[in-house]
Amino acid sequence: MASPEPARRRRRPPEGADEDQAAADQPRRKTAASRRRGVPGAAAAMRAAAEQLSQLLGRRPESVSSLRPTEDGWEAVVEVVELERIPETTSVMGSYRVELDEEGELIAYQRTRRYSRGMVDRP
């Protein structure tokens, strides 16, 4: 069992430094979604990517394996069962890169990989 990650501590400003200067010295960590108002959050973007790709392909997505904010919205990788087989471990899966705009609308998708469900990526 892995040990929990140690808690991270914030640095205190040096004695005599005012808080505004200390805040300016700290790196700003804003996601693309937090910079824009009216943009869907990560959970809404995941649902939108899966639902809209499903409508286009006529197949139900299995999972969303990655999601990241971009300058123009979101980019997700969605896993889809392309060919069902018995046993399920031999079913053919497809990975699709899905691009969403700032409102969460699908603007592009591309299949990037096909593989058997039971296949494990090797380094």
PDB file of C-alpha atoms in Angstrom:
ATOM      1  CA  MET A   1       0.000   0.000   0.000  1.00  0.00           C
ATOM      2  CA  ALA A   2       1.415   3.377  -0.995  1.00  0.00           C
ATOM      3  CA  SER A   3       2.018   5.911   1.721  1.00  0.00           C
ATOM      4  CA  PRO A   4      -0.004   9.122   1.519  1.00  0.00           C
ATOM      5  CA  GLU A   5       1.616  12.097  -0.137  1.00  0.00           C
ATOM      6  CA  PRO A   6       3.040  14.579   2.393  1.00  0.00           C
ATOM      7  CA  ALA A   7       1.119  17.790   2.905  1.00  0.00           C
ATOM      8  CA  ARG A   8       2.563  20.790   1.122  1.00  0.00           C
ATOM      9  CA  ARG A   9       3.274  23.918   3.091  1.00  0.00           C
ATOM     10  CA  ARG A  10       2.926  27.457   1.864  1.00  0.00           C
ATOM     11  CA  ARG A  11       5.887  29.707   2.296  1.00  0.00           C
ATOM     12  CA  ARG A  12       5.460  32.593   4.631  1.00  0.00           C
ATOM     13  CA  PRO A  13       6.504  36.008   3.378  1.00  0.00           C
ATOM     14  CA  PRO A  14       9.738  37.296   4.892  1.00  0.00           C
ATOM     15  CA  GLU A  15       9.414  39.499   7.936  1.00  0.00           C
ATOM     16  CA  GLY A  16       8.458  43.012   6.906  1.00  0.00           C
ATOM     17  CA  ALA A  17       7.220  42.101   3.398  1.00  0.00           C
ATOM     18  CA  ASP A  18       3.676  43.157   2.747  1.00  0.00           C
ATOM     19  CA  GLU A  19       1.083  40.609   1.625  1.00  0.00           C
ATOM     20  CA  ASP A  20       0.588  42.127  -1.830  1.00  0.00           C
ATOM     21  CA  GLN A  21       4.229  41.606  -2.717  1.00  0.00           C
ATOM     22  CA  ALA A  22       4.171  38.047  -1.339  1.00  0.00           C
ATOM     23  CA  ALA A  23       1.088  37.245  -3.417  1.00  0.00           C
ATOM     24  CA  ALA A  24       2.733  38.697  -6.524  1.00  0.00           C
ATOM     25  CA  ASP A  25       5.769  36.462  -5.958  1.00  0.00           C
ATOM     26  CA  GLN A  26       3.646  33.288  -5.851  1.00  0.00           C
ATOM     27  CA  PRO A  27       3.072  31.539  -9.200  1.00  0.00           C
ATOM     28  CA  ARG A  28      -0.438  31.856 -10.502  1.00  0.00           C
ATOM     29  CA  ARG A  29      -2.135  28.542 -11.138  1.00  0.00           C
ATOM     30  CA  LYS A  30      -5.335  29.199 -12.974  1.00  0.00           C
ATOM     31  CA  THR A  31      -6.832  26.644 -15.301  1.00  0.00           C
ATOM     32  CA  ALA A  32      -8.124  27.681 -18.683  1.00  0.00           C
ATOM     33  CA  ALA A  33     -11.659  27.139 -17.386  1.00  0.00           C
ATOM     34  CA  SER A  34     -11.231  29.449 -14.406  1.00  0.00           C
ATOM     35  CA  ARG A  35      -9.973  32.288 -16.605  1.00  0.00           C
ATOM     36  CA  ARG A  36     -13.221  32.490 -18.550  1.00  0.00           C
ATOM     37  CA  ARG A  37     -16.733  32.926 -17.231  1.00  0.00           C
ATOM     38  CA  GLY A  38     -19.542  30.791 -18.640  1.00  0.00           C
ATOM     39  CA  VAL A  39     -17.200  27.945 -19.572  1.00  0.00           C
ATOM     40  CA  PRO A  40     -18.274  24.471 -18.452  1.00  0.00           C
ATOM     41  CA  GLY A  41     -16.277  22.869 -15.663  1.00  0.00           C
ATOM     42  CA  ALA A  42     -14.377  19.604 -16.018  1.00  0.00           C
ATOM     43  CA  ALA A  43     -17.318  17.340 -15.125  1.00  0.00           C
ATOM     44  CA  ALA A  44     -19.646  19.085 -17.591  1.00  0.00           C
ATOM     45  CA  ALA A  45     -16.952  18.977 -20.285  1.00  0.00           C
ATOM     46  CA  MET A  46     -16.501  15.215 -19.740  1.00  0.00           C
ATOM     47  CA  ARG A  47     -20.233  14.602 -20.095  1.00  0.00           C
ATOM     48  CA  ALA A  48     -20.459  16.849 -23.170  1.00  0.00           C
ATOM     49  CA  ALA A  49     -17.537  15.102 -24.900  1.00  0.00           C
ATOM     50  CA  ALA A  50     -19.005  11.631 -24.285  1.00  0.00           C
ATOM     51  CA  GLU A  51     -22.591  12.562 -25.204  1.00  0.00           C
ATOM     52  CA  GLN A  52     -21.767  14.440 -28.392  1.00  0.00           C
ATOM     53  CA  LEU A  53     -19.317  11.804 -29.640  1.00  0.00           C
ATOM     54  CA  SER A  54     -21.969   9.157 -28.964  1.00  0.00           C
ATOM     55  CA  GLN A  55     -24.446  11.042 -31.149  1.00  0.00           C
ATOM     56  CA  LEU A  56     -21.952  11.268 -34.015  1.00  0.00           C
ATOM     57  CA  LEU A  57     -20.708   7.671 -33.878  1.00  0.00           C
ATOM     58  CA  GLY A  58     -23.950   5.949 -32.904  1.00  0.00           C
ATOM     59  CA  ARG A  59     -22.057   4.054 -30.194  1.00  0.00           C
ATOM     60  CA  ARG A  60     -22.074   4.457 -26.435  1.00  0.00           C
ATOM     61  CA  PRO A  61     -18.748   5.673 -24.957  1.00  0.00           C
ATOM     62  CA  GLU A  62     -17.121   3.363 -22.444  1.00  0.00           C
ATOM     63  CA  SER A  63     -15.145   6.035 -20.568  1.00  0.00           C
ATOM     64  CA  VAL A  64     -13.367   9.371 -20.753  1.00  0.00           C
ATOM     65  CA  SER A  65      -9.708   8.515 -20.147  1.00  0.00           C
ATOM     66  CA  SER A  66      -8.315  12.052 -20.141  1.00  0.00           C
ATOM     67  CA  LEU A  67      -9.464  15.642 -20.091  1.00  0.00           C
ATOM     68  CA  ARG A  68      -7.485  18.862 -20.192  1.00  0.00           C
ATOM     69  CA  PRO A  69      -8.315  22.539 -20.608  1.00  0.00           C
ATOM     70  CA  THR A  70      -7.015  24.300 -23.712  1.00  0.00           C
ATOM     71  CA  GLU A  71      -6.894  27.933 -24.798  1.00  0.00           C
ATOM     72  CA  ASP A  72     -10.105  27.430 -26.803  1.00  0.00           C
ATOM     73  CA  GLY A  73     -12.049  25.066 -24.507  1.00  0.00           C
ATOM     74  CA  TRP A  74     -11.353  21.415 -23.649  1.00  0.00           C
ATOM     75  CA  GLU A  75      -9.673  18.355 -25.145  1.00  0.00           C
ATOM     76  CA  ALA A  76     -10.757  14.862 -24.078  1.00  0.00           C
ATOM     77  CA  VAL A  77      -9.861  11.296 -24.979  1.00  0.00           C
ATOM     78  CA  VAL A  78     -12.949   9.080 -25.087  1.00  0.00           C
ATOM     79  CA  GLU A  79     -12.855   5.261 -25.228  1.00  0.00           C
ATOM     80  CA  VAL A  80     -15.560   3.590 -27.351  1.00  0.00           C
ATOM     81  CA  VAL A  81     -16.413  -0.073 -28.009  1.00  0.00           C
ATOM     82  CA  GLU A  82     -16.225  -0.352 -31.792  1.00  0.00           C
ATOM     83  CA  LEU A  83     -16.807  -4.096 -32.154  1.00  0.00           C
ATOM     84  CA  GLU A  84     -18.288  -6.250 -29.401  1.00  0.00           C
ATOM     85  CA  ARG A  85     -16.908  -9.775 -29.128  1.00  0.00           C
ATOM     86  CA  ILE A  86     -17.145 -12.717 -26.775  1.00  0.00           C
ATOM     87  CA  PRO A  87     -15.258 -12.837 -24.479  1.00  0.00           C
ATOM     88  CA  GLU A  88     -15.379  -9.094 -23.788  1.00  0.00           C
ATOM     89  CA  THR A  89     -11.592  -8.921 -23.456  1.00  0.00           C
ATOM     90  CA  THR A  90     -11.365  -9.408 -27.234  1.00  0.00           C
ATOM     91  CA  SER A  91     -13.755  -6.554 -28.080  1.00  0.00           C
ATOM     92  CA  VAL A  92     -12.239  -3.867 -30.325  1.00  0.00           C
ATOM     93  CA  MET A  93     -11.938  -0.459 -28.668  1.00  0.00           C
ATOM     94  CA  GLY A  94     -11.240   2.954 -30.160  1.00  0.00           C
ATOM     95  CA  SER A  95      -9.672   6.018 -28.544  1.00  0.00           C
ATOM     96  CA  TYR A  96     -11.028   9.304 -29.853  1.00  0.00           C
ATOM     97  CA  ARG A  97      -9.533  12.749 -29.270  1.00  0.00           C
ATOM     98  CA  VAL A  98     -12.438  15.180 -28.894  1.00  0.00           C
ATOM     99  CA  GLU A  99     -12.089  18.968 -28.991  1.00  0.00           C
ATOM    100  CA  LEU A 100     -14.734  21.149 -27.358  1.00  0.00           C
ATOM    101  CA  ASP A 101     -15.109  24.908 -27.711  1.00  0.00           C
ATOM    102  CA  GLU A 102     -15.564  27.350 -24.816  1.00  0.00           C
ATOM    103  CA  GLU A 103     -19.289  26.551 -24.561  1.00  0.00           C
ATOM    104  CA  GLY A 104     -18.706  22.787 -24.473  1.00  0.00           C
ATOM    105  CA  GLU A 105     -19.763  22.142 -28.079  1.00  0.00           C
ATOM    106  CA  LEU A 106     -17.861  19.486 -30.014  1.00  0.00           C
ATOM    107  CA  ILE A 107     -15.844  21.098 -32.803  1.00  0.00           C
ATOM    108  CA  ALA A 108     -13.607  18.192 -33.876  1.00  0.00           C
ATOM    109  CA  TYR A 109     -12.870  14.544 -33.173  1.00  0.00           C
ATOM    110  CA  GLN A 110     -10.361  12.013 -34.443  1.00  0.00           C
ATOM    111  CA  ARG A 111      -9.796   8.323 -33.767  1.00  0.00           C
ATOM    112  CA  THR A 112      -6.218   8.046 -32.538  1.00  0.00           C
ATOM    113  CA  ARG A 113      -5.981   4.352 -31.681  1.00  0.00           C
ATOM    114  CA  ARG A 114      -7.681   0.945 -32.039  1.00  0.00           C
ATOM    115  CA  TYR A 115      -6.931  -1.901 -29.655  1.00  0.00           C
ATOM    116  CA  SER A 116      -8.347  -5.020 -28.017  1.00  0.00           C
ATOM    117  CA  ARG A 117     -10.029  -4.336 -24.683  1.00  0.00           C
ATOM    118  CA  GLY A 118      -7.727  -6.787 -22.877  1.00  0.00           C
ATOM    119  CA  MET A 119      -4.560  -5.229 -24.255  1.00  0.00           C
ATOM    120  CA  VAL A 120      -2.259  -3.488 -21.782  1.00  0.00           C
ATOM    121  CA  ASP A 121      -0.005  -0.598 -22.849  1.00  0.00           C
ATOM    122  CA  ARG A 122       3.656  -1.429 -22.457  1.00  0.00           C
ATOM    123  CA  PRO A 123       6.351   1.191 -21.861  1.00  0.00           C
TER     124      PRO A 123
END
